[in-house]
Tab-separated table of C-alpha atoms and ligand atoms in Angstrom:
chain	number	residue	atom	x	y	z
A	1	UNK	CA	108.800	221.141	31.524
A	2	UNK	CA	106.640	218.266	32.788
A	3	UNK	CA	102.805	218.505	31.113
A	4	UNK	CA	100.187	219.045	33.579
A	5	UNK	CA	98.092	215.654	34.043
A	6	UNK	CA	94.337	216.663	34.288
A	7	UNK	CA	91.604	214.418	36.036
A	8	UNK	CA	88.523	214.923	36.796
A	9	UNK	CA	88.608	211.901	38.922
A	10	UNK	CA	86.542	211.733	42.301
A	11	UNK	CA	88.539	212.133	45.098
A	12	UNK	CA	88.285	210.848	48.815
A	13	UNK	CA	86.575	214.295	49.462
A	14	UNK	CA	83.824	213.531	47.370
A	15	UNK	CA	83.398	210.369	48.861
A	16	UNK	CA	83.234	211.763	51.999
A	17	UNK	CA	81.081	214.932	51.188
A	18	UNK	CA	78.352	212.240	50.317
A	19	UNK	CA	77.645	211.338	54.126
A	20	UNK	CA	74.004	211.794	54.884
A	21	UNK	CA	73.792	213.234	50.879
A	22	UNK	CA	72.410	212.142	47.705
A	23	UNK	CA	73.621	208.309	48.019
A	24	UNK	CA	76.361	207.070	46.339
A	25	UNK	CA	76.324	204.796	43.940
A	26	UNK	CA	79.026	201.964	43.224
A	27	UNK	CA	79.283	199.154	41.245
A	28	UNK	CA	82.360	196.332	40.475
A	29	UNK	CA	83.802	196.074	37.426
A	30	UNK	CA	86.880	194.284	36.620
A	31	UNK	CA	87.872	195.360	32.656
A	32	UNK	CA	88.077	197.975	30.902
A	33	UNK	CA	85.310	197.798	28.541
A	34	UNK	CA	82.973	197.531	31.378
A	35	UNK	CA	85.071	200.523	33.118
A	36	UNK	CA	83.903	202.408	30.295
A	37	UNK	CA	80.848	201.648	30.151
A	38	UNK	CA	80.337	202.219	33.903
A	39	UNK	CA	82.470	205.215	34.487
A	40	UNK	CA	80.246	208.094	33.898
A	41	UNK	CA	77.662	206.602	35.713
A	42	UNK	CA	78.796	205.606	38.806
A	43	UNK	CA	80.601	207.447	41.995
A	44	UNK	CA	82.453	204.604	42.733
A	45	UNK	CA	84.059	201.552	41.291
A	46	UNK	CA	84.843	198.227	43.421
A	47	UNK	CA	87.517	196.179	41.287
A	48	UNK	CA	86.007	193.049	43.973
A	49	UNK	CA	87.619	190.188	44.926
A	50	UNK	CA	84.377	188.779	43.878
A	51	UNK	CA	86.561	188.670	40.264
A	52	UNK	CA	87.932	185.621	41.338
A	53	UNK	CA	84.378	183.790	41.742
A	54	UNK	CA	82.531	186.124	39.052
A	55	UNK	CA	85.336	185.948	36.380
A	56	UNK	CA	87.787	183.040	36.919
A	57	UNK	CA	85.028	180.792	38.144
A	58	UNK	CA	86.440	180.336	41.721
A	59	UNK	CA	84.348	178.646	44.626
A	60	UNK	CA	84.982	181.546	46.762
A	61	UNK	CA	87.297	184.675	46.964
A	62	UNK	CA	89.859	182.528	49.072
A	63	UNK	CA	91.822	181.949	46.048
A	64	UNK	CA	92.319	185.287	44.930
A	65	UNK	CA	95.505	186.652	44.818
A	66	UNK	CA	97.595	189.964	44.464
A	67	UNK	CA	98.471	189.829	41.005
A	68	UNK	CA	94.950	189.377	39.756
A	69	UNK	CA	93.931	191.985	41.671
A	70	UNK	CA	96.483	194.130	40.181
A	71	UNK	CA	95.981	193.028	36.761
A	72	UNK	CA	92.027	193.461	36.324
A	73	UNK	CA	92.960	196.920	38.475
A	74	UNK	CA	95.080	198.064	35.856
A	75	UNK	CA	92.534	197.488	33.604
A	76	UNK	CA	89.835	199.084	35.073
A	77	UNK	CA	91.998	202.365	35.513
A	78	UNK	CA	93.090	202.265	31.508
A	79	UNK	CA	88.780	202.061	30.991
A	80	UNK	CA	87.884	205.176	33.343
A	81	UNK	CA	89.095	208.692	33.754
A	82	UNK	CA	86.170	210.293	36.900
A	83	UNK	CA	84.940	207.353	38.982
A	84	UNK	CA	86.740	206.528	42.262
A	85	UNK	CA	88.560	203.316	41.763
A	86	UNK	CA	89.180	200.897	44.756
A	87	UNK	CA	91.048	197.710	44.436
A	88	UNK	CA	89.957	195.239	46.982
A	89	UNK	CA	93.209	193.551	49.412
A	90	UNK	CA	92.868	189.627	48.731
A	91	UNK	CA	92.886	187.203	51.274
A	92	UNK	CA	96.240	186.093	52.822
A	93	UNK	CA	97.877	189.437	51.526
A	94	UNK	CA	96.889	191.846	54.762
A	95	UNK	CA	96.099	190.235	57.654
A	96	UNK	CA	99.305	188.783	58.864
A	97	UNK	CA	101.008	191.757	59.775
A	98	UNK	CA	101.189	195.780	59.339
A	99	UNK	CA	104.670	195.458	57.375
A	100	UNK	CA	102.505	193.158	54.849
A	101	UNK	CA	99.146	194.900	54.408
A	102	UNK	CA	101.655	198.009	53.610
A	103	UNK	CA	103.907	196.241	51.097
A	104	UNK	CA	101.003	195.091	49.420
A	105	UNK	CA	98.518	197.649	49.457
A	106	UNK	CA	101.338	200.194	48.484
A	107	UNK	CA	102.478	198.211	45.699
A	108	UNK	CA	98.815	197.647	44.401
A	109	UNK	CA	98.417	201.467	44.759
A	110	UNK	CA	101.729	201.798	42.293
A	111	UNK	CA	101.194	199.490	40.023
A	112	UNK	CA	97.443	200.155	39.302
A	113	UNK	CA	97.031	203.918	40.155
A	114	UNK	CA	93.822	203.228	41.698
A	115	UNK	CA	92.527	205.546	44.638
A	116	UNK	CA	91.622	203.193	47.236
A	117	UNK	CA	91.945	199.668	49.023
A	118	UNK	CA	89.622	197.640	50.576
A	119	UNK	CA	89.856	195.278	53.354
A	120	UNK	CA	87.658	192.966	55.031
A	121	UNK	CA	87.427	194.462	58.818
A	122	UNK	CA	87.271	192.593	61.628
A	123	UNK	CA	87.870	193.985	65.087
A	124	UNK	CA	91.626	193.101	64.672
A	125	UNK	CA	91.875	194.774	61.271
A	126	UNK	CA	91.722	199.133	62.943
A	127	UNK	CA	95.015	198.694	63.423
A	128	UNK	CA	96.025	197.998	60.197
A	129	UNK	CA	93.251	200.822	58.644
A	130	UNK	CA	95.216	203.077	60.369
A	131	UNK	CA	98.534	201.764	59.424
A	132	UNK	CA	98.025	202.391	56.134
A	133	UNK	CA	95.964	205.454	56.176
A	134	UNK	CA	98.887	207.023	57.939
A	135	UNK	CA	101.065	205.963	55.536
A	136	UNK	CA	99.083	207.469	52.651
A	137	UNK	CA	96.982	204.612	51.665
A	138	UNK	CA	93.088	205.785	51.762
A	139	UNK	CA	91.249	202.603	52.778
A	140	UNK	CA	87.826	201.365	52.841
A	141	UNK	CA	86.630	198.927	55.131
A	142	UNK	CA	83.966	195.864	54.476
A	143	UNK	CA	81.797	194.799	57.704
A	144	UNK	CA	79.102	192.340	58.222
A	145	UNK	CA	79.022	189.728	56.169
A	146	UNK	CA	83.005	189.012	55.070
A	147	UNK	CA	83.329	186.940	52.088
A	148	UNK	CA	86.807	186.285	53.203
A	149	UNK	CA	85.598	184.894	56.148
A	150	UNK	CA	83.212	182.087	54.988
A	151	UNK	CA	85.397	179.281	55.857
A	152	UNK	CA	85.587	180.485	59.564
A	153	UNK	CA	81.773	181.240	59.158
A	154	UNK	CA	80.849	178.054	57.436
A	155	UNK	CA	79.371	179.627	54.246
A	156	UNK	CA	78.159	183.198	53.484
A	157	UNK	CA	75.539	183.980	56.163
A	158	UNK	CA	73.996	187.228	56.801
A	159	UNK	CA	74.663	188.764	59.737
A	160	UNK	CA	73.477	190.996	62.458
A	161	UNK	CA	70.158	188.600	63.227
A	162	UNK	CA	71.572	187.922	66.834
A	163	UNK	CA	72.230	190.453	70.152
A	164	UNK	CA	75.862	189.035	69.727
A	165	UNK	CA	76.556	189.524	65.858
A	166	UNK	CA	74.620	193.136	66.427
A	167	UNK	CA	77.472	194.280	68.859
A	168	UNK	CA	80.526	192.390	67.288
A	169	UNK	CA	79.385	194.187	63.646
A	170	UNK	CA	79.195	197.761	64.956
A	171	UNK	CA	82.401	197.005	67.393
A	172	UNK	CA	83.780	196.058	63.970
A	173	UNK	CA	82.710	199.475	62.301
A	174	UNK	CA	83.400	201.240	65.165
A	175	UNK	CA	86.638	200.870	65.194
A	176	UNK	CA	87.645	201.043	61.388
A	177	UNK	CA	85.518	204.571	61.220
A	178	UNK	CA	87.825	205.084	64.245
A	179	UNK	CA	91.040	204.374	62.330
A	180	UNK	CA	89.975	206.632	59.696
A	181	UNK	CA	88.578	204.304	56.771
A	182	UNK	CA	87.483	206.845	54.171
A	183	UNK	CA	83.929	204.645	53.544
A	184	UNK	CA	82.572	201.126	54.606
A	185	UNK	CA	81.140	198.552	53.079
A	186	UNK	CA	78.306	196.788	55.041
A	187	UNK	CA	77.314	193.563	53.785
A	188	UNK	CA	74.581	190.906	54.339
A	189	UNK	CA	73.268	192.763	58.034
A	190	UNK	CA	69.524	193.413	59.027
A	191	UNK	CA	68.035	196.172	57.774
A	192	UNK	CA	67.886	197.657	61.180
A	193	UNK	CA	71.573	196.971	61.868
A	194	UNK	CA	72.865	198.644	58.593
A	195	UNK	CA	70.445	201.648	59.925
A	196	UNK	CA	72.154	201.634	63.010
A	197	UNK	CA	75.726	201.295	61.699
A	198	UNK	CA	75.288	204.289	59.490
A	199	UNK	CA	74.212	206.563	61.914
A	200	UNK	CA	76.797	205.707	64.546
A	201	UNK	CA	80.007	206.287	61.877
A	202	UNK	CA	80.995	209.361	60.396
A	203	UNK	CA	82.193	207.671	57.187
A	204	UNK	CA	79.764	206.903	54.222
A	205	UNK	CA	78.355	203.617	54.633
A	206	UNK	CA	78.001	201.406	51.547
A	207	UNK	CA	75.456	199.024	51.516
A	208	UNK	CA	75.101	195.659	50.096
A	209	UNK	CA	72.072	193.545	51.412
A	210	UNK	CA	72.048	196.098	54.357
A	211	UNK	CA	69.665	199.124	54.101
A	212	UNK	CA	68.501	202.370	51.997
A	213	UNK	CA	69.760	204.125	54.861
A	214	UNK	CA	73.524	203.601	54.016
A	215	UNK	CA	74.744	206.042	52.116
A	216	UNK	CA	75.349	204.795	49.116
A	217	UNK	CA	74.759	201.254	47.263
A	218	UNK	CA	76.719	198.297	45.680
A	219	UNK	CA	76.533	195.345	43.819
A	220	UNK	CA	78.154	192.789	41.447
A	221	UNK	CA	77.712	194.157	38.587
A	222	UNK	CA	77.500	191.051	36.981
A	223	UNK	CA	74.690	189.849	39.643
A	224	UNK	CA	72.176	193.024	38.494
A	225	UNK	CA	72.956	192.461	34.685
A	226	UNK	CA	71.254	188.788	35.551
A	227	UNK	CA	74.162	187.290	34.365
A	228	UNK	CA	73.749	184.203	36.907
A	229	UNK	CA	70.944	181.902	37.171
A	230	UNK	CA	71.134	182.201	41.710
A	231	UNK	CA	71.933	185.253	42.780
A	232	UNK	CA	71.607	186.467	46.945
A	233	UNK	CA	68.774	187.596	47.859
A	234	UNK	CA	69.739	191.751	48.069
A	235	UNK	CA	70.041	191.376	44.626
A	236	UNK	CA	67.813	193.607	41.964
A	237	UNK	CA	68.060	192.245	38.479
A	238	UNK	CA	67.968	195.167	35.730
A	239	UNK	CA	68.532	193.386	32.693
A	240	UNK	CA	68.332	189.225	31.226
A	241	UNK	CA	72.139	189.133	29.655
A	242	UNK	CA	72.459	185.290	30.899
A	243	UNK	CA	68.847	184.621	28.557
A	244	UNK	CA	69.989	187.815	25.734
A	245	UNK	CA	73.523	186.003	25.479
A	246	UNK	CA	72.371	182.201	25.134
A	247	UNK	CA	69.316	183.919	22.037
A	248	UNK	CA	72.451	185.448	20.381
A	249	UNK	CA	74.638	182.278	20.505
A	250	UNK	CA	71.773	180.129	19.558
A	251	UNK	CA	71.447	182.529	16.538
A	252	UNK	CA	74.540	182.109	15.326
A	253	UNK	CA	75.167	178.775	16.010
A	254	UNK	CA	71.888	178.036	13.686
A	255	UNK	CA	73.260	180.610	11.052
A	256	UNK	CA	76.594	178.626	10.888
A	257	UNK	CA	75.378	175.352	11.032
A	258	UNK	CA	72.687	176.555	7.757
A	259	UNK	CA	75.539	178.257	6.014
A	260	UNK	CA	73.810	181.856	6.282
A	261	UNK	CA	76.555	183.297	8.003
A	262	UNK	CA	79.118	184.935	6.581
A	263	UNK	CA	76.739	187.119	3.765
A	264	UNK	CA	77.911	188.629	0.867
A	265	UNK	CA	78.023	192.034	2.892
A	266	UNK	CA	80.233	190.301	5.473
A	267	UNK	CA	83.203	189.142	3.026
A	268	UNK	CA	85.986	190.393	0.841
A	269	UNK	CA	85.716	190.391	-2.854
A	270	UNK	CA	88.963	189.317	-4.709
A	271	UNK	CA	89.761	192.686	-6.512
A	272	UNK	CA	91.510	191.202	-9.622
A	273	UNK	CA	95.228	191.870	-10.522
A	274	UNK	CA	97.525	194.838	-9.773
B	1	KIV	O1	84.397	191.706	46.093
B	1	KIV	C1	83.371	192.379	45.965
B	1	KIV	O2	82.781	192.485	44.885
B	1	KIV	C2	82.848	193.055	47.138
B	1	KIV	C3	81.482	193.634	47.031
B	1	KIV	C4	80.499	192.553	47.118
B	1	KIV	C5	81.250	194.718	48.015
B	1	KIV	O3	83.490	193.107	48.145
């Protein structure tokens, strides 16, 4: 007889139950130490594109690709056991048609066990939310500001400051709520547009450099640890790591260099003969 496999992993129902609630609150992470570390905390967890920039030192997320995302996915599940894990859908690995986005997004839901994809939504992209969603594949759309997009864009601009971008972002959202994206991220919108978006869907909004209205928040984790010198400007800094890491390397780098490191307590002691 088979064992019954317990989890006390969130589901897409308490993702969904969080809609006008107590927010939600998501963060990326991309290994499984940090999984760990982040698990109990957070609602959500966003294994990002933004590994390819954050991790593998990438100019944008244009150069991410499937088997990253499925590798740093993996890892993330192995480190967790209750947060809601989404893998995010790379560039080039959706958009070019529904047969695609479903090969891939199934096989990324095999191979990592995660709960979720993401996909950057444009107007074109309800179709293929719903595609997958009624295929089994719970998806979460990203609106506003589309990483994925910057080349069109001509570099990451916020959005929403213009009549036009106002209508073509909530067209966007719209239409993935529509298709029956289980949550949304809105990135890089005014304040007033994030407002707007949240109260015209019925999924839970997640913002990132939109507004305290959404209903839950993310960020690179990476970003709020203060890991990176520039950061965007929707970014809250809760620690120094980038200034905490260089004072311990500079520690032991004088320690080596003086011969005070290894001590006595930090080496083996020939025990004499058997
Ligand atoms: O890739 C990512 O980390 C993201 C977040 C910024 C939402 O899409």
């Amino acid at each position: 007889m088979s064992k019954q496999i317990q989890t006390r992993r969130k589901t897409v129902r308490d993702i969904r139950a969080a809609k006008g609630a107590t927010p939600l609150v998501c963060l990326t992470a991309y290994t499984a130490p940090m999984a760990e570390l982040l698990d109990e905390r957070v609602d959500m967890m966003l294994v990002g594109d933004s590994v390819g920039m954050v991790v593998h030192g990438l100019p944008t997320t244009v150069g991410v690709t499937l088997d990253m995302m499925i590798m740093h996915g993996k890892a993330v599940m192995r480190g967790s056991t209750q947060a809601f894990v989404v893998v995010d859908m790379p560039f080039g690995y959706y958009e070019g048609s529904l047969e695609q986005a479903f090969t891939n997004a199934s096989r990324v839901m095999r191979e990592t066990g995660c709960q979720a994809v993401k996909i950057e939504s444009g107007a074109y992209a309800a179709d293929t939310v719903r595609h997958l969603v009624e295929r089994g594949v719970p998806v979460v759309a990203h609106v506003g500001l589309r990483p994925q997009a910057t080349h069109v864009d001509g570099g990451f601009k916020a959005k929403g400051r213009t009549q036009e971008e106002v209508d073509r972002v909530m067209n966007e959202a719209l239409a993935a709520d529509e298709a029956g994206c289980l949550a949304m991220v809105v990135e890089g919108v005014a304040e007033e547009l994030g407002r707007q978006v949240t109260a015209a869907v019925s999924c839970p909004t997640i913002g990132i450099g939109a507004s305290t209205a959404c209903d839950g928040q993310i960020l690179v984790t990476d970003d709020m640890l203060g890991m990176f010198d520039w950061t965007p400007k929707f970014v809250r800094k809760y620690a120094d790591l980038r200034s905490e890491i260089g004072k311990a390397v500079d520690g032991y780098a004088e320690d080596v260099r003086q011969r005070q490191f290894p001590s006595e307590a930090e080496t083996y002691n020939f025990k004499g003969q058997n």
